[in-house]
CSV table of C-alpha atoms in Angstrom, one decimal:
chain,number,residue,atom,x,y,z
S,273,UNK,CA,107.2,61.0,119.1
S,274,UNK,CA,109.0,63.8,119.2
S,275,UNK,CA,108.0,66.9,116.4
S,276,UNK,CA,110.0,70.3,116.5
S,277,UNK,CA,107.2,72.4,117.5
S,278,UNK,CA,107.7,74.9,114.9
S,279,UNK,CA,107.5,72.4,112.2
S,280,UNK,CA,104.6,71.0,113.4
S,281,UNK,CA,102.5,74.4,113.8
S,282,UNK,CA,103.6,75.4,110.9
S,283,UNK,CA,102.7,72.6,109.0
S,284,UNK,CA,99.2,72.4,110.3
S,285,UNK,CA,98.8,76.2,109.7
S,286,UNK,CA,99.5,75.5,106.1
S,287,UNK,CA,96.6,73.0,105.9
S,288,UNK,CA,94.0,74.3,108.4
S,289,UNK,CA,90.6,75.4,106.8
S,290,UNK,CA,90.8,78.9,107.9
S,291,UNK,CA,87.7,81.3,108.5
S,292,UNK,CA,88.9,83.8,106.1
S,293,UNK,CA,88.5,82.4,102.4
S,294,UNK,CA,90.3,85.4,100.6
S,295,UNK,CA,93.3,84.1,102.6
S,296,UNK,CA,93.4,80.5,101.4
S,297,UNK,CA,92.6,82.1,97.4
S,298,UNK,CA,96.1,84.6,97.8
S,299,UNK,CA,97.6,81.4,98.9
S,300,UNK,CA,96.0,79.7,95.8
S,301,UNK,CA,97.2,82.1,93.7
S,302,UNK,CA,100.9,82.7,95.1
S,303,UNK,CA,101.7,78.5,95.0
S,304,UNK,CA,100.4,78.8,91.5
S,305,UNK,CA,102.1,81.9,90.3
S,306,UNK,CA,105.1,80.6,92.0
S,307,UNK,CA,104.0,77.1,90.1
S,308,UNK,CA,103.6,78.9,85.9
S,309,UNK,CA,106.8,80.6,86.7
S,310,UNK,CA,109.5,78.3,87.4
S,311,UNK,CA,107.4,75.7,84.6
S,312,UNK,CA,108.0,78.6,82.2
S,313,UNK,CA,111.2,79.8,82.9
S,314,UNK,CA,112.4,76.0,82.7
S,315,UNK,CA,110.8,75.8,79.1
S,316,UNK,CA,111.8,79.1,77.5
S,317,UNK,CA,115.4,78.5,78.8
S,318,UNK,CA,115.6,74.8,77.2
S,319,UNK,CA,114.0,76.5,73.9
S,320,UNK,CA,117.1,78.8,73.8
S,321,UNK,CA,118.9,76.0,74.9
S,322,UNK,CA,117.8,74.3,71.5
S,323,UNK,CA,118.8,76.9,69.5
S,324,UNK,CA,121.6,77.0,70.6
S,325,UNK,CA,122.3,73.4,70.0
S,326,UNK,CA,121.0,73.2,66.8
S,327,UNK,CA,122.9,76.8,65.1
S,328,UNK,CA,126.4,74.9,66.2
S,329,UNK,CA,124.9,71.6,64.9
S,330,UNK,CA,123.2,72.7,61.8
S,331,UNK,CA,124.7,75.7,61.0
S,332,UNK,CA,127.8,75.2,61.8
S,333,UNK,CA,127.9,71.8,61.1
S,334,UNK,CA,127.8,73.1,57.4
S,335,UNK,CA,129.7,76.2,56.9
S,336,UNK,CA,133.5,76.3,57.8
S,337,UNK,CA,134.4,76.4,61.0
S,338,UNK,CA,137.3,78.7,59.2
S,339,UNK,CA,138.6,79.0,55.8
S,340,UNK,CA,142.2,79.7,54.5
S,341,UNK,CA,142.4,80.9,50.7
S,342,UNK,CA,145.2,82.8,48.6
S,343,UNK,CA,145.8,86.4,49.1
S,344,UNK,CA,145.9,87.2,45.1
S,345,UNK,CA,146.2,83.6,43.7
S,346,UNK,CA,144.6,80.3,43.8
S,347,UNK,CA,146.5,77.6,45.9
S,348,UNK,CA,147.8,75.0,43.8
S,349,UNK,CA,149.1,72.8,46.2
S,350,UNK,CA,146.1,71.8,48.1
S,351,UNK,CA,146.8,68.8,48.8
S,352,UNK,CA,150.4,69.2,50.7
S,353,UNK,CA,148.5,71.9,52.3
S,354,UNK,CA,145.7,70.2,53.8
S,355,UNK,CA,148.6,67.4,54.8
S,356,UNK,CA,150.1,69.8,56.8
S,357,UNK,CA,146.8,71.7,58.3
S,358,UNK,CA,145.5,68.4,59.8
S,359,UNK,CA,149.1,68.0,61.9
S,360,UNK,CA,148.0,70.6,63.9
S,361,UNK,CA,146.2,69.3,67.3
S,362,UNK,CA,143.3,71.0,67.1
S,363,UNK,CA,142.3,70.3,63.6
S,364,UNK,CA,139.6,67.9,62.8
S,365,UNK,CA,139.6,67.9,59.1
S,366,UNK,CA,140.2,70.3,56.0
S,367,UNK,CA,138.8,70.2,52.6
S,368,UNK,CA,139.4,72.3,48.9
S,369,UNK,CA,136.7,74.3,48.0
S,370,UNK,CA,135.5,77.0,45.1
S,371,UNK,CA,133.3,79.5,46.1
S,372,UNK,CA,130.8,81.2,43.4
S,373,UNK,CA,127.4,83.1,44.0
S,374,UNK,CA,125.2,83.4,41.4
S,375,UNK,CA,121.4,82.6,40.0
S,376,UNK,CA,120.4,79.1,39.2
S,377,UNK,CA,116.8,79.1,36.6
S,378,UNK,CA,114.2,76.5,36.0
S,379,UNK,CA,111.2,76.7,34.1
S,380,UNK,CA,111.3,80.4,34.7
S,381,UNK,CA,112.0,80.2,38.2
S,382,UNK,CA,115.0,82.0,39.4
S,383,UNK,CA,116.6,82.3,42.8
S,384,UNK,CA,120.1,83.2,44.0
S,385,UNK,CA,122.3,80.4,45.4
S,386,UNK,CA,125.9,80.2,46.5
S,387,UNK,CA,127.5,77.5,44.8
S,388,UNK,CA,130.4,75.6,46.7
S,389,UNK,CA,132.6,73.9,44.4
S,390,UNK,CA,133.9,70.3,46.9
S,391,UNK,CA,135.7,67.3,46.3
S,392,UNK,CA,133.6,64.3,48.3
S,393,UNK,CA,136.0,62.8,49.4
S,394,UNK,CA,137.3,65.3,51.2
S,395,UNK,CA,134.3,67.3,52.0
S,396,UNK,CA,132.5,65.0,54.9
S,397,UNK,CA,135.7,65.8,56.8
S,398,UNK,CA,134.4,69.3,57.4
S,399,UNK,CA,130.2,69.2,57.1
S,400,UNK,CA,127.4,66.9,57.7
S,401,UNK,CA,125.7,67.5,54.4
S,402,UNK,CA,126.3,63.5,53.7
S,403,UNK,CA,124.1,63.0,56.7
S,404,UNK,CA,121.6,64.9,55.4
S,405,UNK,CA,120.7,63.5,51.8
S,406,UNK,CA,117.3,63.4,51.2
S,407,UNK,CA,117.8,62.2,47.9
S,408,UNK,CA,120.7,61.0,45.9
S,409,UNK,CA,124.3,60.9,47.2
S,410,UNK,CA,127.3,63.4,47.6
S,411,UNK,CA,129.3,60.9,45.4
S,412,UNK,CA,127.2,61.4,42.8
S,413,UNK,CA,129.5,64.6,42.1
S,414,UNK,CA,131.7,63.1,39.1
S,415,UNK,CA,134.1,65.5,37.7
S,416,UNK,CA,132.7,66.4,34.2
S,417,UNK,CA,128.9,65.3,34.3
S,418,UNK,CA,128.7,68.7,35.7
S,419,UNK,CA,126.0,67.5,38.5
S,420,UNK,CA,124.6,69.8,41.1
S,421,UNK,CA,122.9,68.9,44.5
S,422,UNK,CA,120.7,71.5,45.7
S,423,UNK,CA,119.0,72.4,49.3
S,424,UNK,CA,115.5,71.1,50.0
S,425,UNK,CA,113.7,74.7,50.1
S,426,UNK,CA,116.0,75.7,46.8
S,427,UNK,CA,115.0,72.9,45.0
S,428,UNK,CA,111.2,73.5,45.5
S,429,UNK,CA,111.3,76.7,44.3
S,430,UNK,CA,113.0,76.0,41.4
S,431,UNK,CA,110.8,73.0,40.8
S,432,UNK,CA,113.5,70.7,40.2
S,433,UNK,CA,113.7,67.0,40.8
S,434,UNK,CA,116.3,64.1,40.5
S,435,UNK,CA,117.3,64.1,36.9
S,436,UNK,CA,116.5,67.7,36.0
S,437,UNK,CA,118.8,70.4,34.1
S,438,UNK,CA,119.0,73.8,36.2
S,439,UNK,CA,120.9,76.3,34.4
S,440,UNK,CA,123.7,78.6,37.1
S,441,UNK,CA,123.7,82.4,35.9
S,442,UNK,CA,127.0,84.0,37.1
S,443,UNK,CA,127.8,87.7,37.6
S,444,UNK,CA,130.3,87.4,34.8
S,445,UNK,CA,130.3,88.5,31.4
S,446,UNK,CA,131.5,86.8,28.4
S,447,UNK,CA,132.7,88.6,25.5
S,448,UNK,CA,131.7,87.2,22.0
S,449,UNK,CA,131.4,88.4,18.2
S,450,UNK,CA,127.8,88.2,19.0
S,451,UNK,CA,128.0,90.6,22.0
S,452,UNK,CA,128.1,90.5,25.7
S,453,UNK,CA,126.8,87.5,27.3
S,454,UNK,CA,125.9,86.3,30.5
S,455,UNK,CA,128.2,83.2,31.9
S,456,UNK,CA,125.6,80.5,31.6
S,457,UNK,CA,126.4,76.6,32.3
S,458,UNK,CA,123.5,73.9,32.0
S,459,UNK,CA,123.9,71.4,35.6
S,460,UNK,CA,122.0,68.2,36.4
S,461,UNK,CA,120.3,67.3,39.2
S,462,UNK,CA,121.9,64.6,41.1
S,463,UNK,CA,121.0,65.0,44.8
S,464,UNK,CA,118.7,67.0,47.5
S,465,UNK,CA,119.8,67.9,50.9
S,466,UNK,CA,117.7,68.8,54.2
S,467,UNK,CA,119.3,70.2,57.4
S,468,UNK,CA,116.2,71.9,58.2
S,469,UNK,CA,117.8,75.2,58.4
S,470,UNK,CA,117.8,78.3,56.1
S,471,UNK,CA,120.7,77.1,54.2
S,472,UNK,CA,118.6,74.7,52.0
S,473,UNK,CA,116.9,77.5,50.7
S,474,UNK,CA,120.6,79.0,49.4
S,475,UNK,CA,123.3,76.9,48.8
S,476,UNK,CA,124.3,74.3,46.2
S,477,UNK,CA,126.9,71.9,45.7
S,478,UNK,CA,129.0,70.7,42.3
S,479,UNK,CA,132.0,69.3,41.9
S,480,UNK,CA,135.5,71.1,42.7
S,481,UNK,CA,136.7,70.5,38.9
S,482,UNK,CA,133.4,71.5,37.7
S,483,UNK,CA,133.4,74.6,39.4
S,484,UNK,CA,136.8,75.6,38.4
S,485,UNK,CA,135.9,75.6,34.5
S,486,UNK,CA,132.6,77.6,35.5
S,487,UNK,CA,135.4,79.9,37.2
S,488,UNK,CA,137.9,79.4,34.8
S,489,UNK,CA,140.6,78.6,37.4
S,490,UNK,CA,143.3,76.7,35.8
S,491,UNK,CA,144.7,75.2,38.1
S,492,UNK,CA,144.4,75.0,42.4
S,493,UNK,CA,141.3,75.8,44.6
S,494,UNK,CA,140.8,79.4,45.9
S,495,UNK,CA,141.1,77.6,49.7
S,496,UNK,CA,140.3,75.7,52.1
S,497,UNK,CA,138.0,74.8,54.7
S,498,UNK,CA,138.8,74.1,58.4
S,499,UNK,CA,136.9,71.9,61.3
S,500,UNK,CA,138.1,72.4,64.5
S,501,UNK,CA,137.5,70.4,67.7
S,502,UNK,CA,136.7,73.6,69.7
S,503,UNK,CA,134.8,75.8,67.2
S,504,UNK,CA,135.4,78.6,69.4
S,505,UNK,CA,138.9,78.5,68.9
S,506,UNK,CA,138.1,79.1,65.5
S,507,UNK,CA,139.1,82.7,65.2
S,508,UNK,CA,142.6,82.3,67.1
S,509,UNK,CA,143.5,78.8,65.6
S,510,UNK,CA,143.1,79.6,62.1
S,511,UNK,CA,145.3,83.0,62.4
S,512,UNK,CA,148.2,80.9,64.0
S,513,UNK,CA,147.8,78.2,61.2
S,514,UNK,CA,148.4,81.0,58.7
S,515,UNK,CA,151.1,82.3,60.3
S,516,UNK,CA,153.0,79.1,60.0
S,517,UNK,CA,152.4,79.2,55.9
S,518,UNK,CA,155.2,80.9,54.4
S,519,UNK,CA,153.2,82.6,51.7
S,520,UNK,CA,150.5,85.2,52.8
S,521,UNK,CA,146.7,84.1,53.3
S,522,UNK,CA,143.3,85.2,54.1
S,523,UNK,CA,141.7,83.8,57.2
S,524,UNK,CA,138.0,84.0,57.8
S,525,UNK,CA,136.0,82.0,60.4
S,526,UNK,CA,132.5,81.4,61.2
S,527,UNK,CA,132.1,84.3,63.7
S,528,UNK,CA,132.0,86.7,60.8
S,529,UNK,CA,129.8,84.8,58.7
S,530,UNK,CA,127.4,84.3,61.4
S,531,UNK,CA,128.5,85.2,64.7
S,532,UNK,CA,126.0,88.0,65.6
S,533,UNK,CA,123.2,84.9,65.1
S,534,UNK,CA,125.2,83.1,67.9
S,535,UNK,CA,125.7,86.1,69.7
S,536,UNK,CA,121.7,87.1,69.9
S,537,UNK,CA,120.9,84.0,70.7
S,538,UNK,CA,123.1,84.0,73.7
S,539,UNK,CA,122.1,87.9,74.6
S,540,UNK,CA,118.4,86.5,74.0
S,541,UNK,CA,118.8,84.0,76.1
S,542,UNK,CA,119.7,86.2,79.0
S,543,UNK,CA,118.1,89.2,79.0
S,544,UNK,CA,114.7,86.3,78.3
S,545,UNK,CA,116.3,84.6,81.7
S,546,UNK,CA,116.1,87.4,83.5
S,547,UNK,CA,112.8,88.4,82.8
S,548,UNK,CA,111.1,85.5,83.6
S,549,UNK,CA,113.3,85.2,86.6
S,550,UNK,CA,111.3,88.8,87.9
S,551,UNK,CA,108.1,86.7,87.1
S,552,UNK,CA,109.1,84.1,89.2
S,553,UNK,CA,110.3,86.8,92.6
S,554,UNK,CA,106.9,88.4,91.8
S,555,UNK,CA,105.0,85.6,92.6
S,556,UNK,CA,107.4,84.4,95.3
S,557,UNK,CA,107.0,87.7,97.2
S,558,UNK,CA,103.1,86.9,96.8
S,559,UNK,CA,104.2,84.6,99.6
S,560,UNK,CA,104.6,87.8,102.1
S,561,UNK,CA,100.9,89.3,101.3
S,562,UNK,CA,99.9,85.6,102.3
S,563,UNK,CA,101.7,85.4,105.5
S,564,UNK,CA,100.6,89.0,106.7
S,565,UNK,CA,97.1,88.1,106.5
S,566,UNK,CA,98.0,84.6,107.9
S,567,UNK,CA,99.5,87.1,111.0
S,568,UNK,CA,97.0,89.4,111.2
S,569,UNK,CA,94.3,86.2,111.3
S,570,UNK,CA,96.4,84.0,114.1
S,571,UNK,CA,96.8,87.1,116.5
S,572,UNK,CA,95.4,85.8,119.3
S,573,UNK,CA,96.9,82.2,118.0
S,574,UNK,CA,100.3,84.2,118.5
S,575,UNK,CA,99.6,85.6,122.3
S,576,UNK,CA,98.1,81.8,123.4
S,577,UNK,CA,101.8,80.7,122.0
S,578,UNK,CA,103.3,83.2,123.7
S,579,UNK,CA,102.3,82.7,126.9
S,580,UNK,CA,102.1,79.0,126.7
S,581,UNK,CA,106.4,79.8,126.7
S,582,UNK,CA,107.0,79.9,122.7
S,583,UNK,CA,109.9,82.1,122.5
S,584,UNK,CA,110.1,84.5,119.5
S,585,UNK,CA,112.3,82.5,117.4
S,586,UNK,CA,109.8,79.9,117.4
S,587,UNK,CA,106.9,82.2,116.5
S,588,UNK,CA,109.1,83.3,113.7
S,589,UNK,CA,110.4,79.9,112.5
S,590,UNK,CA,106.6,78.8,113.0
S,591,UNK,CA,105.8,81.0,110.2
S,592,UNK,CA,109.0,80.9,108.0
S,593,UNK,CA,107.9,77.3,108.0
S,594,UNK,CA,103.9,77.7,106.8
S,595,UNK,CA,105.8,80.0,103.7
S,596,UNK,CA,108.2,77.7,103.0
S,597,UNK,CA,105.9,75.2,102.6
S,598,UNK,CA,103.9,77.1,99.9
S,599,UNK,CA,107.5,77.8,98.3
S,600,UNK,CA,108.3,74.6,98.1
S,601,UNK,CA,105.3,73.3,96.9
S,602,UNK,CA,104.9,75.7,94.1
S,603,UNK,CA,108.7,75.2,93.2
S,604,UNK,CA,108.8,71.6,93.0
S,605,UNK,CA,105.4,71.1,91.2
S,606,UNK,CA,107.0,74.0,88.8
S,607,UNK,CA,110.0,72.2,88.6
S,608,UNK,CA,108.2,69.2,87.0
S,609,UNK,CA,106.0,70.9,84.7
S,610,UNK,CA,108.8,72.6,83.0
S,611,UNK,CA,110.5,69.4,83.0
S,612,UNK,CA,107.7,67.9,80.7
S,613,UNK,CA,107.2,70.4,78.5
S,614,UNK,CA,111.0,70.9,78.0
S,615,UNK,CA,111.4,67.4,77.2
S,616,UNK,CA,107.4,66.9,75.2
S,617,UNK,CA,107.4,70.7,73.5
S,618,UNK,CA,109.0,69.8,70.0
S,619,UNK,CA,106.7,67.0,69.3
S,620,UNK,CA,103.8,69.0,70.6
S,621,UNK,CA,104.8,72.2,68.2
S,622,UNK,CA,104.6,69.5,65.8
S,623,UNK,CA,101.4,67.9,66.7
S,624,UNK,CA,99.7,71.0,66.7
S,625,UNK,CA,101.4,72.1,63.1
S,626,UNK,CA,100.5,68.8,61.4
S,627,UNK,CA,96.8,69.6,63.3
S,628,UNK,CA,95.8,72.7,61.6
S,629,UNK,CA,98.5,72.4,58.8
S,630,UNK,CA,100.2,75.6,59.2
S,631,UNK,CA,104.2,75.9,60.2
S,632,UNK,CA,105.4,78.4,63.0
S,633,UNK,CA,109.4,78.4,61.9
S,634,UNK,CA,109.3,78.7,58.4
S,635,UNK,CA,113.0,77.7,57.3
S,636,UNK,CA,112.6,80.3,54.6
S,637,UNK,CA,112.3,83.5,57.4
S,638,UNK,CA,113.8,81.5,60.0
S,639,UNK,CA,117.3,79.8,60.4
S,640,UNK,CA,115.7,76.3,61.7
S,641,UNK,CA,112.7,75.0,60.7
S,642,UNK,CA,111.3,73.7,63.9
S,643,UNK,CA,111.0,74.0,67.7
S,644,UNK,CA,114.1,73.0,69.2
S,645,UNK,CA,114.5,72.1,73.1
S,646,UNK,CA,117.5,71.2,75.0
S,647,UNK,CA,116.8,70.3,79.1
S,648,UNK,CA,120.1,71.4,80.8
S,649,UNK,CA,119.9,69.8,84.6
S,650,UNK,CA,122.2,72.5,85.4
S,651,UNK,CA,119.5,75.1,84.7
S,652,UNK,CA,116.6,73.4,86.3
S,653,UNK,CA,119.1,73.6,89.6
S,654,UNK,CA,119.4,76.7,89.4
S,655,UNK,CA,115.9,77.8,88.6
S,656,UNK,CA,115.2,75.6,91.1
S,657,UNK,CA,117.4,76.8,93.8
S,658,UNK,CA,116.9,80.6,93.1
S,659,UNK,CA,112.8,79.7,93.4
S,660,UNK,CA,113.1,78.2,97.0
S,661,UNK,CA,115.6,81.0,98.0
S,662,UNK,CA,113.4,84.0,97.2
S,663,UNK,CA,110.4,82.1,98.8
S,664,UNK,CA,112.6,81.5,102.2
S,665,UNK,CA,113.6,85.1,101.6
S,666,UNK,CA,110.0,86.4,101.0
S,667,UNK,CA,108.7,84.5,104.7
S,668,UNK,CA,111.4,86.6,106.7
S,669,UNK,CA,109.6,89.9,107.4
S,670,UNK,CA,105.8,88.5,107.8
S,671,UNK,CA,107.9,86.1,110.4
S,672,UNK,CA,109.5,88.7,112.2
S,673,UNK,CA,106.2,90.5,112.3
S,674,UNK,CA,104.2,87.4,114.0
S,675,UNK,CA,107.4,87.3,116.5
S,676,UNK,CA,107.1,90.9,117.7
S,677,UNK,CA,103.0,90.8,119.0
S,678,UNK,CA,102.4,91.4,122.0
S,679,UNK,CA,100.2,88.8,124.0
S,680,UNK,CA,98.3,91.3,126.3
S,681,UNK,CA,97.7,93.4,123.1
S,682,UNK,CA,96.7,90.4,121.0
S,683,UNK,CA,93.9,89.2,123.4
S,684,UNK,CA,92.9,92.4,124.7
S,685,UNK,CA,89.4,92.5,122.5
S,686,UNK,CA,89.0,88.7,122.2
């Protein structure tokens, strides 16, 4: 049968015992370098990858997209508003909505919330918070009964459960005959929400109509809220909607709420990338250390060649092979490491947290509460492409090296 001679050397040089051990253990260590590399670059990236994910899921899935609210005045008509709003092609949904910030107190426990005032019905048009109930229901939010629905982490620190009175302290101060007063208002506990995220630890939700007597709006919201298909298109496409309102209006979208998150993340991600990427050439260029021993130890291997009628392209293809073999193998078994953990890490962060019952994302420092991971195919690709091209690249010089002995030189002392 016939074997391409270069191929077939190389191949057996690859798995030959040799006489030198230190040369088999660089080889050792280069395939594995090579190996712990691509594995970690793989896993780090779909980490990012998961953060990613879950700050436009999460985060985003619960704070406006964009907002549009009265310059000076509330917005009375709303509803023709939002009418008009979701004509345009790229909007999902709008909702009414009353923002307040204040304190909310339990049994001596205080912490500062933001309050959204919503209407239900509108509201799952623009946030997954009705996904996310962990007990009670949105609906639950009757005009009137002055009801509350608190975050998870908010919730615990207050020490409040289904049923319980909180009482919401606003920055406003009412003027009686008995003095200066705080703006106090007594709520019930009617629902908990988890997102896992840091927004359970500060925000709340009552009802719109509730809200505007704690505000003392008479009448209207102070805006409303936008989803868009494209969340991205957020800060143009909410700009152009004003513009098409006759009256003047604020615009606000979620890049200045939380857009330098989104934007770390992304810089994180890449400046993360490239690092690990150096790790990976490092221990790809491992592969010309090997090689030049390899040469240096097949000298007179070389000169038999040589005068048997190889030709120095086939000397240096010869060798280009025996690297790319330890590239190859080191990339591919890399390859499928990171693959597993990429796709295994969450539930093992998990395992090992519920092991030794301590939590690495803490939703109260961090904006998730867990290890996210996201495999992208288009990453491994790359990774993987980039791994076998620096290891093809690395073999060219030892190669070239083996190709230029001499014969008569090479066998002079043997």
């Amino acid at each position: 049968m016939f074997r391409p001679v270069p191929l077939f050397i190389g191949w057996r040089y690859t798995g030959a015992k040799r006489r030198n051990h230190f040369i088999s253990f660089i080889s050792l260590v280069s395939t594995l370098g090579l190996t712990l590399g691509v594995a970690v670059l793989i896993l780090v990236l779909s980490v990012m990858n998961g953060f990613d994910r879950e700050l436009r899921q999460r985060i985003l899935g619960m704070v406006p997209h964009a907002t549009l609210s009265g310059y000076r005045e509330t917005i009375s008509d709303w509803p023709a508003l939002i009418e008009r709003v979701q004509q345009q092609p790229k909007v999902e949904g709008a909702a009414p909505y009353i923002e307040a910030q204040g304190m909310l107190t339990n049994q001596g426990r205080v912490q500062g919330t933001l309050v959204y005032g919503i209407d239900p019905a509108y509201e799952k048009q623009v946030s997954i918070i009705g996904n996310h109930m962990l007990y009670g229901e949105l609906e639950a939010l009757q005009p009137g009964e002055f009801g509350i629905v608190l975050g998870d982490i908010l919730a615990r620190i207050l020490g409040a459960k289904l049923g319980d009175k909180v009482t919401l302290v606003l920055p406003e101060a009412s003027i009686s005959v008995a003095g200066v007063f705080p703006r106090l208002k007594r709520f019930t506990v009617v629902g908990v929400f988890k997102v896992g995220a840091e927004l359970d630890a500060s925000m709340a939700y009552v009802h719109l109509k509730d809200a505007a007597k704690i505000k003392r709006i008479p009448e209207g919201v102070e805006g409303i809220r936008l989803k868009l298909d494209n969340l991205f298109d957020a800060p143009v496409e909410v700009r152009r909607i004003a513009r098409t309102e006759s009256r003047q209006m604020r615009t606000s979208d979620w890049t200045r709420t939380h857009g330098n998150l989104f934007q770390a993340i992304q810089l994180e991600k890449k400046m993360i990338g490239l690092l690990l990427f150096i790790i990976v050439a490092v221990a790809a260029f491992n592969i010309v250390s090997t090689l030049i021993m390899v040469v240096t130890d097949k000298r007179a291997d070389i000169a038999i060649l040589r005068t048997m009628g190889a030709s120095s392209g086939t000397i240096m293809r010869t060798f280009m092979v025996q690297g790319g073999v330890i590239g190859c193998f080191g990339t591919l078994v890399g390859t499928a490491l990171g693959v597993v953990l990429a796709l295994t890490v969450s539930d093992l962060v998990a395992w090992i947290e519920e092991l030794f019952n301590f939590q690495i994302l803490s939703a109260e420092v961090y904006f998730i509460s867990y290890l996210p991971s996201q495999l992208k195919w288009e990453d491994v690709a790359l990774i993987c492409g980039s791994s076998l091209l620096i290891s093809l690249l690395a073999t060219v010089y030892p190669a070239w090296r083996a190709a230029q002995t001499h014969p008569a030189e090479a066998l002079r002392y043997e």
